[in-house]
CSV table of C-alpha atoms (C1' of nucleotides) in Angstrom, one decimal:
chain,number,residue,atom,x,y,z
A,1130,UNK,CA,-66.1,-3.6,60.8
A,1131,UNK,CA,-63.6,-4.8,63.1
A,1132,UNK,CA,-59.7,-3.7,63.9
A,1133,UNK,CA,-56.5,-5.0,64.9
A,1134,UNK,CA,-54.7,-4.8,67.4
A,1135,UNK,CA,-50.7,-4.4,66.3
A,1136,UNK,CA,-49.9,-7.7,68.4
A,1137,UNK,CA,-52.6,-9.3,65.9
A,1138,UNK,CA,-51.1,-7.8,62.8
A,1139,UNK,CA,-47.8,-9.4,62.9
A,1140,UNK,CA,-49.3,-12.5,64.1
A,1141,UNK,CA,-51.5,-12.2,61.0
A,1142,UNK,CA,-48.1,-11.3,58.9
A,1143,UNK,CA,-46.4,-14.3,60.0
A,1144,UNK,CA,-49.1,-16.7,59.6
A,1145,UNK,CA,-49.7,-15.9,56.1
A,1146,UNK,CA,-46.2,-15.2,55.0
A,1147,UNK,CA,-45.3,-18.6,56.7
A,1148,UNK,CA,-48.0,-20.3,54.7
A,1149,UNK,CA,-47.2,-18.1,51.6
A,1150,UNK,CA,-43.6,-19.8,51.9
A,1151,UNK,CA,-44.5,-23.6,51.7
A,1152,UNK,CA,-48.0,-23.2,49.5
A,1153,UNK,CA,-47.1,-20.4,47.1
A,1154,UNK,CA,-48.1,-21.4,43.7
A,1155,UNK,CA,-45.2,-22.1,41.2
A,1156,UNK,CA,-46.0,-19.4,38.2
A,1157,UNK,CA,-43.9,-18.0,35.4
A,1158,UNK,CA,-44.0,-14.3,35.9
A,1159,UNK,CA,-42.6,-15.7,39.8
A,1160,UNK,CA,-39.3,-16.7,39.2
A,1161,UNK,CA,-37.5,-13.1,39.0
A,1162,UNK,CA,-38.7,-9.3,40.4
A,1163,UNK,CA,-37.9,-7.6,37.0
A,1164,UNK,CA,-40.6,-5.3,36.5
A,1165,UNK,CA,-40.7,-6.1,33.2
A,1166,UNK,CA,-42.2,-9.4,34.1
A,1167,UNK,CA,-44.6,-8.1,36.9
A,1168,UNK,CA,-45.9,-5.7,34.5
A,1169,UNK,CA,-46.8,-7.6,31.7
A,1170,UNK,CA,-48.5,-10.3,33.8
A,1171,UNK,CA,-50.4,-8.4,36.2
A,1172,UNK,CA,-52.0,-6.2,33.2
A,1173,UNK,CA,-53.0,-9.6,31.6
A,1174,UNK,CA,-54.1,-10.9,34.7
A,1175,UNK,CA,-56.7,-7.8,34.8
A,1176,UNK,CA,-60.4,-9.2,34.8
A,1177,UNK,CA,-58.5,-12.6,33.4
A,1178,UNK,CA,-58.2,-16.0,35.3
A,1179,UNK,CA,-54.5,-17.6,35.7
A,1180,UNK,CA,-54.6,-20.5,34.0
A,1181,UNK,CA,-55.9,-18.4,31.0
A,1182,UNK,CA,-53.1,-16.3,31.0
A,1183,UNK,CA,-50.2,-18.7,31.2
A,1184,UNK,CA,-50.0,-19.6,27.7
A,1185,UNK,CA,-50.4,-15.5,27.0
A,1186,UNK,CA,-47.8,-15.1,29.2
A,1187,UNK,CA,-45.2,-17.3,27.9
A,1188,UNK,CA,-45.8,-16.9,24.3
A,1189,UNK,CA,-45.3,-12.8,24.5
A,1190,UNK,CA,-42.1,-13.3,27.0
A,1191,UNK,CA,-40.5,-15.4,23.9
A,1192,UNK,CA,-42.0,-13.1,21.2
A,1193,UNK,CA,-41.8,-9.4,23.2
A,1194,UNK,CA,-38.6,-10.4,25.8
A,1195,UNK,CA,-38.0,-6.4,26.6
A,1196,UNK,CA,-40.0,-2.8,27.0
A,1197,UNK,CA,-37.2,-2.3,23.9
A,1198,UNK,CA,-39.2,-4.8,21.9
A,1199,UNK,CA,-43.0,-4.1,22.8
A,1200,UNK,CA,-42.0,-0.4,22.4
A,1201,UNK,CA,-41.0,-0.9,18.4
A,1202,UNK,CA,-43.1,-4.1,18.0
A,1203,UNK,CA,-45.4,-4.1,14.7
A,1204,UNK,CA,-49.0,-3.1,16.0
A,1205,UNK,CA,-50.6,-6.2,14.2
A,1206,UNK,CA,-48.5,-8.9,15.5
A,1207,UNK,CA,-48.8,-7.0,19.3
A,1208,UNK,CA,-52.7,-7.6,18.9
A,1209,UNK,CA,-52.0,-11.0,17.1
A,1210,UNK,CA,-50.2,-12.1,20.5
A,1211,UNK,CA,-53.0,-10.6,22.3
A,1212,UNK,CA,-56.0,-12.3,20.5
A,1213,UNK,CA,-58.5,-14.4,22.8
A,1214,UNK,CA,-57.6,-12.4,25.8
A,1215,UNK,CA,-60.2,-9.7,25.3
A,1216,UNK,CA,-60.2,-6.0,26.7
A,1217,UNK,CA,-57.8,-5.2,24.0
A,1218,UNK,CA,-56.8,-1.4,25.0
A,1219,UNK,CA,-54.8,-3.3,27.8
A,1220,UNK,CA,-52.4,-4.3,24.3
A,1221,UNK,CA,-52.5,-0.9,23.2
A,1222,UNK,CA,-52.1,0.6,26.6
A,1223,UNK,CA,-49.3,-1.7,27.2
A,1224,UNK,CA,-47.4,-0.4,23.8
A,1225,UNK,CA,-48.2,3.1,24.7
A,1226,UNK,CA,-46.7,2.6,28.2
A,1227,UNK,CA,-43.4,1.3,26.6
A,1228,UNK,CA,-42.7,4.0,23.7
A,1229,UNK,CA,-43.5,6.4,27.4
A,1230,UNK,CA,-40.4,4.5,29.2
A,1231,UNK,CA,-38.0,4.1,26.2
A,1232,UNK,CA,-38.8,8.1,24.7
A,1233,UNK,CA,-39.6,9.8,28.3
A,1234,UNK,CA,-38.0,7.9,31.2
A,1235,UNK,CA,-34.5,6.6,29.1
A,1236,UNK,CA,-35.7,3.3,29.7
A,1237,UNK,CA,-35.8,3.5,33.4
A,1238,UNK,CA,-38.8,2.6,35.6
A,1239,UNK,CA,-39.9,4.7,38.1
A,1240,UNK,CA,-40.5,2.5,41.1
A,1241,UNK,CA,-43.0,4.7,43.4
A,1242,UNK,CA,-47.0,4.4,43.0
A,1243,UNK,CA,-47.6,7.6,41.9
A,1244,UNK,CA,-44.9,7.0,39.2
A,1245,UNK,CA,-46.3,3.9,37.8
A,1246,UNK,CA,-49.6,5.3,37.5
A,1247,UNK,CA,-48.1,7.8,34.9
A,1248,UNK,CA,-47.6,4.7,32.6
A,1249,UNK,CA,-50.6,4.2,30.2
A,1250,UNK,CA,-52.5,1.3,31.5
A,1251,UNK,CA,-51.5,1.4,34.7
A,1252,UNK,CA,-53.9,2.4,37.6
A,1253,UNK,CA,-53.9,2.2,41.5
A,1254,UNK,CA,-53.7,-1.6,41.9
A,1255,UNK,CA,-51.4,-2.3,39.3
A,1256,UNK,CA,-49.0,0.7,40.2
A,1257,UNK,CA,-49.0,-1.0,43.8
A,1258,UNK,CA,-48.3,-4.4,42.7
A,1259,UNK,CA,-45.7,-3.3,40.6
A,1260,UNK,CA,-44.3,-1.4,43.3
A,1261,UNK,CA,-44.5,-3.8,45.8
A,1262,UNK,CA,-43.7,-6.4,43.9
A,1263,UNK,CA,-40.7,-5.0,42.0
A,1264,UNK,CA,-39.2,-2.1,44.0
A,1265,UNK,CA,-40.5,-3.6,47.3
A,1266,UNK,CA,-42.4,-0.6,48.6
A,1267,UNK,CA,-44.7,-1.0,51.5
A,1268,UNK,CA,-47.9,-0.3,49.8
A,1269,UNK,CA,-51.4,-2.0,49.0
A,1270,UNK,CA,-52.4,-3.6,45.6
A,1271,UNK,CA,-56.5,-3.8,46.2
A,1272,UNK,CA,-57.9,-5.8,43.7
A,1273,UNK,CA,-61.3,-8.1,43.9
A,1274,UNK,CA,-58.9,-11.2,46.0
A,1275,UNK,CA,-57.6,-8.1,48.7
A,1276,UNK,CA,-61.4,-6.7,48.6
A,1277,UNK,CA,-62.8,-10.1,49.0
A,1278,UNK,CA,-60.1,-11.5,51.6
A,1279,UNK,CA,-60.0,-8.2,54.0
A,1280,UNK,CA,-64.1,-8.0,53.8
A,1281,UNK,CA,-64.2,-11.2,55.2
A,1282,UNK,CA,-61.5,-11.0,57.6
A,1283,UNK,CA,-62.7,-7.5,59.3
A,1284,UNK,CA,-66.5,-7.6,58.1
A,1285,UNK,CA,-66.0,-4.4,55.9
A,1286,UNK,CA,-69.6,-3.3,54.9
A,1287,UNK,CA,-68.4,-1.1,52.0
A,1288,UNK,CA,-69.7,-1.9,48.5
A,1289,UNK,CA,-67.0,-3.0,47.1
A,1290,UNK,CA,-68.8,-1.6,43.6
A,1291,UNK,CA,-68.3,2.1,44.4
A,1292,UNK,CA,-65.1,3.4,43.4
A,1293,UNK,CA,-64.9,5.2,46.5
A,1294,UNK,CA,-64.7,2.0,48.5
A,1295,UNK,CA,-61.0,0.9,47.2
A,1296,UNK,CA,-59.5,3.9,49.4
A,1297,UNK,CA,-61.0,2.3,52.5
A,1298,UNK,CA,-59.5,-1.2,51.7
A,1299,UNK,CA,-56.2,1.0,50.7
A,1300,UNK,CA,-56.0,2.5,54.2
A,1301,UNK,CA,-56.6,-0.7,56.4
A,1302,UNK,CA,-54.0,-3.1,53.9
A,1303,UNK,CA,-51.7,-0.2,54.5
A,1304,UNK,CA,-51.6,-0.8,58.1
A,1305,UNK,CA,-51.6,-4.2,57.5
A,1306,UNK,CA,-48.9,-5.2,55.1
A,1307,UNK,CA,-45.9,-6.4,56.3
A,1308,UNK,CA,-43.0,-4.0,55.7
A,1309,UNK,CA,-40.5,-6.2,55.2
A,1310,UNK,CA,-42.0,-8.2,52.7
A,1311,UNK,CA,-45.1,-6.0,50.8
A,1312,UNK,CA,-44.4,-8.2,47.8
A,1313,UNK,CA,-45.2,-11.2,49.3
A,1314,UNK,CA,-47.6,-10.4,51.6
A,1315,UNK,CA,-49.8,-8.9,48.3
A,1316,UNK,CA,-48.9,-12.0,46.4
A,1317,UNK,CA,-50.0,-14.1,49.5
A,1318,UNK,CA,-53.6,-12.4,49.7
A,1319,UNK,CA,-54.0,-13.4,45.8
A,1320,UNK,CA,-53.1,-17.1,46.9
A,1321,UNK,CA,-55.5,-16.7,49.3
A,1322,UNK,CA,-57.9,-15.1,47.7
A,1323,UNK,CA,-57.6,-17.9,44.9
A,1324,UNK,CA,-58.2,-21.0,46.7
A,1325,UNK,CA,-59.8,-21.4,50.6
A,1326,UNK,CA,-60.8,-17.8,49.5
A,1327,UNK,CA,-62.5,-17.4,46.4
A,1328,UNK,CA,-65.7,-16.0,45.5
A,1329,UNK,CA,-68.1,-19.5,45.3
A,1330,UNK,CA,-67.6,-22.5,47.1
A,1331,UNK,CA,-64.7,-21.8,49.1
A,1332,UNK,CA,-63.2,-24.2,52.2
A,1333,UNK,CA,-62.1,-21.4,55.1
A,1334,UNK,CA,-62.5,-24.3,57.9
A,1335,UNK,CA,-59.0,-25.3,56.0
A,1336,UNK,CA,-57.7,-21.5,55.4
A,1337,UNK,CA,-54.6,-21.1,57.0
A,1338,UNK,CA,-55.7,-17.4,58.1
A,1339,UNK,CA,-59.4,-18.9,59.7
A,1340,UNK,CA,-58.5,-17.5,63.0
A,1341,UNK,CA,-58.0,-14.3,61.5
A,1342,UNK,CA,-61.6,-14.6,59.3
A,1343,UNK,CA,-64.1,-12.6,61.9
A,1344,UNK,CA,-66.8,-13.8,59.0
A,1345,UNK,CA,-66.3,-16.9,59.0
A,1346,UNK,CA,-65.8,-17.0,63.1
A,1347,UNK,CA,-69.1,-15.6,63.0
A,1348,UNK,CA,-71.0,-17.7,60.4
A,1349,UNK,CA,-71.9,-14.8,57.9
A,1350,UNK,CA,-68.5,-15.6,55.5
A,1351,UNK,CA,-71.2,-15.4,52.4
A,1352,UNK,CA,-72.3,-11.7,53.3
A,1353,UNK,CA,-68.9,-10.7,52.6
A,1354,UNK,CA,-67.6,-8.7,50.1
A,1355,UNK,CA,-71.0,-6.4,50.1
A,1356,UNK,CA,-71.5,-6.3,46.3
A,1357,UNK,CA,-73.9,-4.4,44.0
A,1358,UNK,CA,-75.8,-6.9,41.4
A,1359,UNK,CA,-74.3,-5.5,37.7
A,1360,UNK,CA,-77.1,-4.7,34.9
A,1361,UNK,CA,-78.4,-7.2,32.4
A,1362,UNK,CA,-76.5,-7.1,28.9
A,1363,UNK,CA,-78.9,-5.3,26.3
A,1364,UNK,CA,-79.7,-7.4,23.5
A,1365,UNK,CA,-78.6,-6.4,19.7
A,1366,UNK,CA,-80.3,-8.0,16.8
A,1367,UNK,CA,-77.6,-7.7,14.0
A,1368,UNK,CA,-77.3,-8.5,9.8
A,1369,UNK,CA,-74.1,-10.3,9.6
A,1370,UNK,CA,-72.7,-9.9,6.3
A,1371,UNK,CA,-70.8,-12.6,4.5
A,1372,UNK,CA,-70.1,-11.5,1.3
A,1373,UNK,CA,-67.9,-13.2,-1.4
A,1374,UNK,CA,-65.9,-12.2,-4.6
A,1375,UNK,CA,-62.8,-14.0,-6.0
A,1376,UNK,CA,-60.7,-11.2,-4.3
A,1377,UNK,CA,-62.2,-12.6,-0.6
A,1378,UNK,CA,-64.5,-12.0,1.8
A,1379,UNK,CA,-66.0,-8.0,2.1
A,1380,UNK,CA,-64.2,-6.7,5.3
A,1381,UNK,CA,-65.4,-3.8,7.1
A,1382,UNK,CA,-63.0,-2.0,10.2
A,1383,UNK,CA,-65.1,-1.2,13.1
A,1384,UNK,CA,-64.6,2.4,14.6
A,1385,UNK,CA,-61.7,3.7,16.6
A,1386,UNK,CA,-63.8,3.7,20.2
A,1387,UNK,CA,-65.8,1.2,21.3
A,1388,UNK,CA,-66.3,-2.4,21.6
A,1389,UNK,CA,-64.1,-4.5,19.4
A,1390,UNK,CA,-62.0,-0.8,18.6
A,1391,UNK,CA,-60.7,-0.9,15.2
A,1392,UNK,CA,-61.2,-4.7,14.5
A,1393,UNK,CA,-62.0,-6.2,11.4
A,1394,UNK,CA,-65.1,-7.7,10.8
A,1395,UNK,CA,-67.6,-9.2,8.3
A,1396,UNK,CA,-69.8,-6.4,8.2
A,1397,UNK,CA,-72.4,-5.8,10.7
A,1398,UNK,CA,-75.9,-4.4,10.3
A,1399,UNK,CA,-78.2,-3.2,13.2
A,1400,UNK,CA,-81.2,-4.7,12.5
A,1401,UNK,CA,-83.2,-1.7,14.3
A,1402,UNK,CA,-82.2,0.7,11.5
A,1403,UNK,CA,-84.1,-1.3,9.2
A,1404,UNK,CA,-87.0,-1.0,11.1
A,1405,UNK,CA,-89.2,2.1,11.0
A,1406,UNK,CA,-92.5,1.4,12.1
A,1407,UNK,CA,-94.2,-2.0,12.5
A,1408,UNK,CA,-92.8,-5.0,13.5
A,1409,UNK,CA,-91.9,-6.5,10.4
A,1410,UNK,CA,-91.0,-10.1,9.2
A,1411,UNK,CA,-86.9,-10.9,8.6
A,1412,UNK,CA,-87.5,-11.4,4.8
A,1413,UNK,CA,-89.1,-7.9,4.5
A,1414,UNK,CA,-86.2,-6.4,6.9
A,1415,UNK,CA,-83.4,-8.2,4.0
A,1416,UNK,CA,-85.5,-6.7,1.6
A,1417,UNK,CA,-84.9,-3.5,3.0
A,1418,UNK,CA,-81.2,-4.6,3.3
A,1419,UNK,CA,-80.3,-5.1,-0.1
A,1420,UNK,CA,-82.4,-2.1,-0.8
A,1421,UNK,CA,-80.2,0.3,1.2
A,1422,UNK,CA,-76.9,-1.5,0.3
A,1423,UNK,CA,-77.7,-0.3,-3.5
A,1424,UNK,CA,-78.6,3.1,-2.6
A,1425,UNK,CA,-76.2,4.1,-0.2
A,1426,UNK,CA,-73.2,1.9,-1.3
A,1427,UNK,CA,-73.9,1.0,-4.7
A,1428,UNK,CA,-73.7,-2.6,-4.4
A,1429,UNK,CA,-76.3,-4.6,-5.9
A,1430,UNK,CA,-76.0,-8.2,-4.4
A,1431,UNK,CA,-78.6,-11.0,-3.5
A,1432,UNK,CA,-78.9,-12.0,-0.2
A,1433,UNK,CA,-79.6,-15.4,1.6
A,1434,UNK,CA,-80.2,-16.3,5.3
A,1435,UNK,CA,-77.4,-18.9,5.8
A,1436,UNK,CA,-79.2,-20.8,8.7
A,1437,UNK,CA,-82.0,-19.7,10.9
A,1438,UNK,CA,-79.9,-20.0,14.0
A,1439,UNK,CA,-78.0,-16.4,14.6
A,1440,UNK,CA,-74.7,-16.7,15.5
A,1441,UNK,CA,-75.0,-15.4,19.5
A,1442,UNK,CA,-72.6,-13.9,21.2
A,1443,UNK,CA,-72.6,-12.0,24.9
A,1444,UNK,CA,-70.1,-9.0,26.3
A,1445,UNK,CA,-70.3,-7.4,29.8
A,1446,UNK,CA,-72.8,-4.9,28.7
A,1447,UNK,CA,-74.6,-6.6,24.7
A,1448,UNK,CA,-75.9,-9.3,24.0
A,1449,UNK,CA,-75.5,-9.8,20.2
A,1450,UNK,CA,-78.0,-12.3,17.9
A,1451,UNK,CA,-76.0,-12.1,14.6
A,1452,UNK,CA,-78.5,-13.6,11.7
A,1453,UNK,CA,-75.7,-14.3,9.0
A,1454,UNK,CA,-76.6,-13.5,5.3
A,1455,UNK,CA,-74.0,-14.7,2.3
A,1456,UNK,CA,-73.9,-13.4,-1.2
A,1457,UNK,CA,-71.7,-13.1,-4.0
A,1458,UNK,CA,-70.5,-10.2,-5.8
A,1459,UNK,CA,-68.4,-9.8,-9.0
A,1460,UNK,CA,-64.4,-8.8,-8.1
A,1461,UNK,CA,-64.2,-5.9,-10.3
A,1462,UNK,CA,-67.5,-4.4,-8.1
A,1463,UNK,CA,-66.9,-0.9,-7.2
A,1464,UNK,CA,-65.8,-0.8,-3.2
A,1465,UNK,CA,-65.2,3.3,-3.5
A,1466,UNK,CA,-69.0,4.1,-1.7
A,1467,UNK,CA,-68.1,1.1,0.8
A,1468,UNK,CA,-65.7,1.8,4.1
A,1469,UNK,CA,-64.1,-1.6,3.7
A,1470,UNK,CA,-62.0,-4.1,1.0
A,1471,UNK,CA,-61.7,-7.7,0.1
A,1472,UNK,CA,-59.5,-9.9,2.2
A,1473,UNK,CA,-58.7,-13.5,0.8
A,1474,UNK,CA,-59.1,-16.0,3.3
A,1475,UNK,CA,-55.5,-17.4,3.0
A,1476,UNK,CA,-54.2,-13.5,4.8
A,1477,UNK,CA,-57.0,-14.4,7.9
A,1478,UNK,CA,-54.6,-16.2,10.0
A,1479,UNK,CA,-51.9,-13.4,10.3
A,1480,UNK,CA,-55.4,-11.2,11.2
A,1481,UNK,CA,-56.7,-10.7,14.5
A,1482,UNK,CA,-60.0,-12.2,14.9
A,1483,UNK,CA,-62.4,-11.2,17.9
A,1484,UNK,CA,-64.4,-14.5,19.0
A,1485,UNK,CA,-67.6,-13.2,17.4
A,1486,UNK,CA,-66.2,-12.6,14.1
A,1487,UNK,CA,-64.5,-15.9,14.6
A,1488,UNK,CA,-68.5,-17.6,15.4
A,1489,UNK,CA,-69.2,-15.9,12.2
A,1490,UNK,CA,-66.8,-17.8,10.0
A,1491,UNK,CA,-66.9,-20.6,11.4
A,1492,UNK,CA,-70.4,-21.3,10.8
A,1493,UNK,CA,-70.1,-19.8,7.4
A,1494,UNK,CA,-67.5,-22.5,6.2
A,1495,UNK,CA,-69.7,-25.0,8.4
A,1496,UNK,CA,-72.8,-24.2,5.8
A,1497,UNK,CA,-70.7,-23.9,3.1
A,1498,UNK,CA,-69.4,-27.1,3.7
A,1499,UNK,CA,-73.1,-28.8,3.9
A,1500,UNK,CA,-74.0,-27.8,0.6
B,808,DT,C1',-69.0,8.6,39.5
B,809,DA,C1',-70.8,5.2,36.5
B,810,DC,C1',-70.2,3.0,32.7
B,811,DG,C1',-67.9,0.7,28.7
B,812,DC,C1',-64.7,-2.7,27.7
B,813,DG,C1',-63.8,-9.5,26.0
B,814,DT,C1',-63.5,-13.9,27.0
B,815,DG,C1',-63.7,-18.3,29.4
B,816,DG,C1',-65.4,-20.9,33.3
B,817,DT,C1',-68.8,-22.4,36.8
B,818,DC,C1',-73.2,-23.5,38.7
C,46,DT,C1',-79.6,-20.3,30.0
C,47,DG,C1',-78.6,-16.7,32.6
C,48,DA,C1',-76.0,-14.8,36.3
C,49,DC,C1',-71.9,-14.2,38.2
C,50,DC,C1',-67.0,-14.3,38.5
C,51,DA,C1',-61.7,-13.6,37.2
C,52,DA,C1',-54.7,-10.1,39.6
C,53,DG,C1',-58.9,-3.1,36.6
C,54,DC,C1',-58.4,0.9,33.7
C,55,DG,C1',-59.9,5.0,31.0
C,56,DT,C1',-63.0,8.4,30.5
DNA sequence: TACGCGTGGTC
DNA sequence: TGACCAAGCGT
């Protein structure tokens, strides 16, 4: 790792503040400071690329225009609004957060770091670009464009993986930032970070801070940021039930922690469970299925493979194969052994559908419609 | 600290 | 296809 002289650091400040100035990109949570408007973008912009969040961004401005709003808004429509952006505590966080300002802060933000981070949701990075952003407080907001950008720029070895590592980042940006303008100069390393910049296939002989880029000046730009490889997502062999009635479709609510927290969903089986000792063929395991849905939930229903390709689906950490089965059952079955109920498909729309639920149906109609 | 948490895009 | 990436946070 290298360092700066102060000499260098404003000539760094000005260079990219200058360039900020003319090349800053034109985005909707840009046109005012209210934190209000930082806030809601920067926590959808968590782990989420721009241009996907635009739309998100626009739609819940006109739908949830104050903390007032989100703080009393119906929990359905909140996730509703939120639906296709994934990482759904951020929605929950983000309500929690706003009852906390209306009930505990009368509505009025507290504009230090440590004050921010108070708010549900928010952590060190947000809290700084809220801060810096909004209340214009000279401090860091290190997220993977300042990790990336400032490795590059000083050759910082840290793994940028570790935890641990974001305090190192914190300490040099600190130094760095301009004081006059900490907003900018944060927004500035994310328009960096996003275009000569970015992880893959970048251009720094154009990057308006190349003289500042002691990788690149060196030839070893692709070193940088040092980056532990993630693990593999696990594969999960699931039953996906699709079962009818003239009531609907069988709904069952996932569990309160976890992946897809409280959604509903077609239920699913874990294929595993069905298996105690040899492998076994599919039919044998569906057997087994129906078998188990009598004794434990008594509900006797026939059930048929819908199509021999499972519906697939991949998070950060599973891998789901989803082999759909459909069956009917009569309406006046008795649902009182079964966690779940009958939802008609004309109330799906106002629900909030994960993309792997939304796989599901759609290749259910799809066979349906084949018949 | 390490891991769990979604989705869409790129190569 | 798989691997990796994209304005992280909570536990």
């Amino acid at each position: 790792m290298i360092t700066w002289s102060q000499k260098r650091i404003q000539a760094f400040q000005k260079t990219l503040l200058d360039w900020y100035d003319h090349h800053k990109r034109d985005l909707p949570w840009r046109k005012d400071h209210d934190p209000y408007h930082i806030w809601i973008s920067e926590i959808m912009l968590q782990q989420t690329q721009v241009q996907t969040v635009i739309p998100y961004y626009l739609k819940f401005m006109k739908q949830f225009p104050t903390v007032q709003s989100l703080a009393t808004a119906d929990e359905a429509k909140l996730m509703k609004a939120w639906e296709g952006l994934g990482y759904y505590s951020r929605a929950r966080n983000l309500q929690r957060a706003a009852r906390q300002l209306v009930d505990d802060y009368q509505g009025k933000w507290p504009t230090t770091v440590g004050g921010l981070q108070e708010l549900s949701g928010i952590g060190p990075y947000t809290a700084g670009a809220i801060a810096s952003i909004a209340f214009n407080r000279p401090v860091a907001a290190v997220d993977g464009n300042a990790f990336r950008v400032f490795a590059r720029l000083l050759e910082i070895d840290d793994d940028v993986a570790k935890p641990q590592t974001r305090k190192v980042f914190e300490k040099i940006i600190n130094q760095i930032i301009s004081k006059d303008r900490p907003g900018d100069f944060n927004q500035a390393i994310m328009d960096l970070g996003a275009s000569y910049m970015t992880a893959t296939n970048y251009d720094t002989s154009q990057s308006p801070v190349r003289a500042f880029n002691q990788a690149y000046i060196d030839g070893i730009e692709s070193q940088y940021p040092v980056k532990t490889k993630k693990k593999r997502p696990i594969p999960v062999d699931y039953f996906g039930l699709v079962i009818h009635s003239t009531k609907g479709y069988l709904f069952e609510q996932r569990p309160a922690k976890g992946i897809l927290a409280g959604f509903w969903m077609f239920p699913l089986i874990d294929q595993q469970e069905l298996i105690n000792d040899q492998p076994t063929s599919k039919q044998v395991l569906i057997q087994r299925l129906q078998d188990k849905l009598a004794a434990d939930y008594q509900l006797q229903v026939s059930l048929s493979e819908i199509d021999h390709q499972p519906v697939s689906h991949t998070f950060t950490h599973q891998k789901w194969q989803i082999t759909l089965l459909s069956g009917e059952l009569p309406a006046d079955s008795d649902l009182s052994f079964f966690p779940g109920k009958w939802i008609p498909a004309a109330d799906f729309e106002a629900m909030t559908f994960s993309k792997v639920q939304s796989k599901m149906w759609l290749k259910y109609e799809k066979s349906v419609k084949t018949l």
